[in-house]
Coordinates of C-alpha atoms and ligand atoms in Angstrom, one line a residue:
M239 CA 35.7 23.9 140.2
E240 CA 36.2 24.7 143.6
L241 CA 34.2 23.5 146.8
D242 CA 34.4 23.9 150.3
N243 CA 37.6 22.5 151.7
L244 CA 35.6 20.3 154.2
Y245 CA 33.9 18.8 152.0
Q246 CA 36.6 18.7 149.1
E247 CA 38.1 16.3 152.2
V248 CA 35.1 14.1 151.9
I249 CA 34.9 13.3 148.7
L250 CA 38.2 12.5 148.0
D251 CA 38.2 10.4 151.1
H252 CA 35.5 8.5 149.6
Y253 CA 37.6 8.6 145.8
K254 CA 40.5 7.4 147.8
H255 CA 38.9 4.7 150.0
P256 CA 35.6 3.2 148.3
L257 CA 33.5 1.8 150.8
N258 CA 31.8 -0.9 149.4
K259 CA 33.5 -1.2 145.8
G260 CA 33.8 -4.5 144.5
L261 CA 30.9 -6.5 143.2
S262 CA 29.2 -9.3 145.4
D263 CA 29.4 -12.7 144.3
S264 CA 25.1 -12.9 144.8
Y265 CA 23.0 -10.1 144.0
D266 CA 19.1 -9.6 143.1
V267 CA 19.7 -6.9 140.5
Q268 CA 22.6 -5.6 138.5
V269 CA 22.3 -2.5 136.7
H270 CA 25.4 -1.0 134.3
H271 CA 24.8 3.0 134.2
I272 CA 27.5 5.3 132.3
N273 CA 27.6 9.6 131.7
P274 CA 28.9 9.3 128.4
S275 CA 29.4 13.6 129.5
C276 CA 32.1 12.4 131.8
G277 CA 33.2 8.6 130.7
D278 CA 32.0 7.6 134.2
E279 CA 30.6 4.3 134.7
I280 CA 29.3 2.0 137.2
T281 CA 27.8 -1.7 137.0
L282 CA 25.8 -1.9 141.1
N283 CA 24.7 -4.7 142.6
L284 CA 21.4 -4.9 144.9
S285 CA 20.8 -7.4 147.0
V286 CA 17.3 -6.6 149.8
E287 CA 15.8 -8.8 152.0
G288 CA 11.8 -7.9 152.1
S289 CA 12.1 -4.4 151.5
K290 CA 15.3 -4.0 153.1
I291 CA 18.8 -3.0 151.1
K292 CA 20.6 -6.5 152.3
S293 CA 23.9 -4.7 150.3
I294 CA 24.4 -2.9 147.8
T295 CA 28.1 -3.4 146.1
W296 CA 29.4 -1.6 143.1
D297 CA 32.9 -1.1 140.8
G298 CA 33.4 1.3 138.2
V299 CA 35.6 4.0 136.7
G300 CA 35.2 7.8 136.1
C301 CA 35.8 11.2 138.1
S302 CA 36.0 11.3 141.8
I303 CA 32.5 13.2 141.8
S304 CA 31.0 9.8 140.4
Q305 CA 32.9 7.6 142.1
A306 CA 33.0 9.2 145.7
S307 CA 28.9 10.3 145.1
V308 CA 28.4 6.0 145.0
S309 CA 30.5 5.5 147.7
I310 CA 28.6 7.7 150.0
A311 CA 25.2 6.2 148.5
S312 CA 26.1 2.4 148.7
D313 CA 27.5 3.4 152.4
L314 CA 24.2 5.6 153.1
L315 CA 21.3 3.2 151.7
V316 CA 22.3 0.1 152.8
D317 CA 20.2 -1.5 155.6
K318 CA 17.7 0.9 155.3
D319 CA 13.8 -0.2 153.9
M320 CA 13.7 0.9 150.6
D321 CA 10.7 3.4 150.8
E322 CA 12.9 4.7 153.2
A323 CA 16.1 5.3 150.8
D324 CA 13.8 6.5 148.1
A325 CA 13.1 9.4 150.3
I326 CA 16.9 9.8 151.0
T327 CA 16.7 9.6 146.7
E328 CA 14.6 11.9 146.3
Q329 CA 16.2 14.2 148.8
F330 CA 20.0 13.9 147.7
I331 CA 18.6 15.0 143.8
D332 CA 16.8 17.5 144.9
L333 CA 20.1 19.0 145.8
M334 CA 21.6 18.0 143.4
H335 CA 18.9 20.1 141.3
S336 CA 19.1 23.1 143.4
K337 CA 22.1 24.8 141.9
G338 CA 23.8 26.2 145.2
T339 CA 20.8 27.0 147.1
K340 CA 20.3 24.4 149.4
E341 CA 22.7 22.7 152.0
G342 CA 20.9 19.4 152.4
D343 CA 20.1 17.7 156.0
P344 CA 23.3 16.0 157.6
E345 CA 21.0 14.4 159.9
V346 CA 19.2 12.7 156.5
L347 CA 22.1 13.0 153.9
E348 CA 25.3 12.6 156.1
D349 CA 28.3 12.0 153.6
A350 CA 26.1 13.3 150.9
V351 CA 25.6 17.3 152.1
A352 CA 29.3 17.1 151.3
M353 CA 28.1 16.9 147.2
A354 CA 25.7 20.2 147.5
G355 CA 28.5 22.7 146.5
V356 CA 28.3 20.5 142.6
S357 CA 24.9 21.4 142.1
K358 CA 26.5 24.6 141.4
F359 CA 28.6 23.3 138.4
P360 CA 25.4 21.8 135.5
A361 CA 28.4 19.7 133.7
R362 CA 28.6 18.0 136.9
I363 CA 25.7 16.9 138.4
K364 CA 25.1 14.1 136.4
C365 CA 28.6 12.6 137.6
A366 CA 27.0 13.4 141.7
L367 CA 23.8 11.5 140.4
L368 CA 25.2 8.1 138.3
G369 CA 25.8 6.3 141.8
W370 CA 21.9 7.0 142.8
M371 CA 20.3 6.4 139.6
A372 CA 22.0 3.6 139.2
Y373 CA 20.4 2.7 142.9
R374 CA 17.2 3.9 141.8
D375 CA 17.1 2.2 138.5
A376 CA 18.1 -1.8 140.3
A377 CA 15.6 -0.8 143.7
D378 CA 12.6 -0.1 140.8
R379 CA 13.6 -3.7 138.6
I380 CA 13.1 -5.0 142.3
K381 CA 10.0 -3.7 142.9
Q382 CA 8.4 -4.0 139.2
S383 CA 9.3 -7.7 139.8
G384 CA 7.0 -8.7 142.3
S385 CA 10.2 -11.0 143.9
A386 CA 13.6 -10.5 144.3
R387 CA 13.8 -13.9 143.3
D388 CA 13.5 -13.5 139.8
H389 CA 15.4 -11.5 139.4
R390 CA 18.5 -13.3 141.4
G391 CA 21.8 -13.2 139.7
S392 CA 24.1 -15.9 139.1
G393 CA 27.3 -14.5 140.1
Q394 CA 28.6 -15.7 137.7
Ligands
ZN414 ZN1 32.2 12.0 135.9

């Protein structure tokens, strides 16, 4: 699999120096997502304040694409309104399904545009999407609960 060199560097940098890795003690929702085809695993903690994302922390194992992608997502989505985070997530999913025909909007996706080339490799798309799907699942659970407090974890 060959990606643009600059993009390769962005991905490797996130993989080697992941952002927001290490699960927070407190959270509103915790989700665990796996990608069996590659062996990637991610646990993600989401905390919100009203409709704003207060923190996203995660821990995981797996390939560089999966770990870099969740690092990028956690950095990009934190401090955003959940509606805005959903729109960004939709754009990323759309990019991953573009089969290499889209470059992604760096104004919206920032470092996540480095994943654009992954969309040419069907076997790796799930790796790139894993962290984003985990975020979306966590956000959906918070919205469904109506109150984040119902799902506040003990952190133990
Ligand atoms: Zn993977």
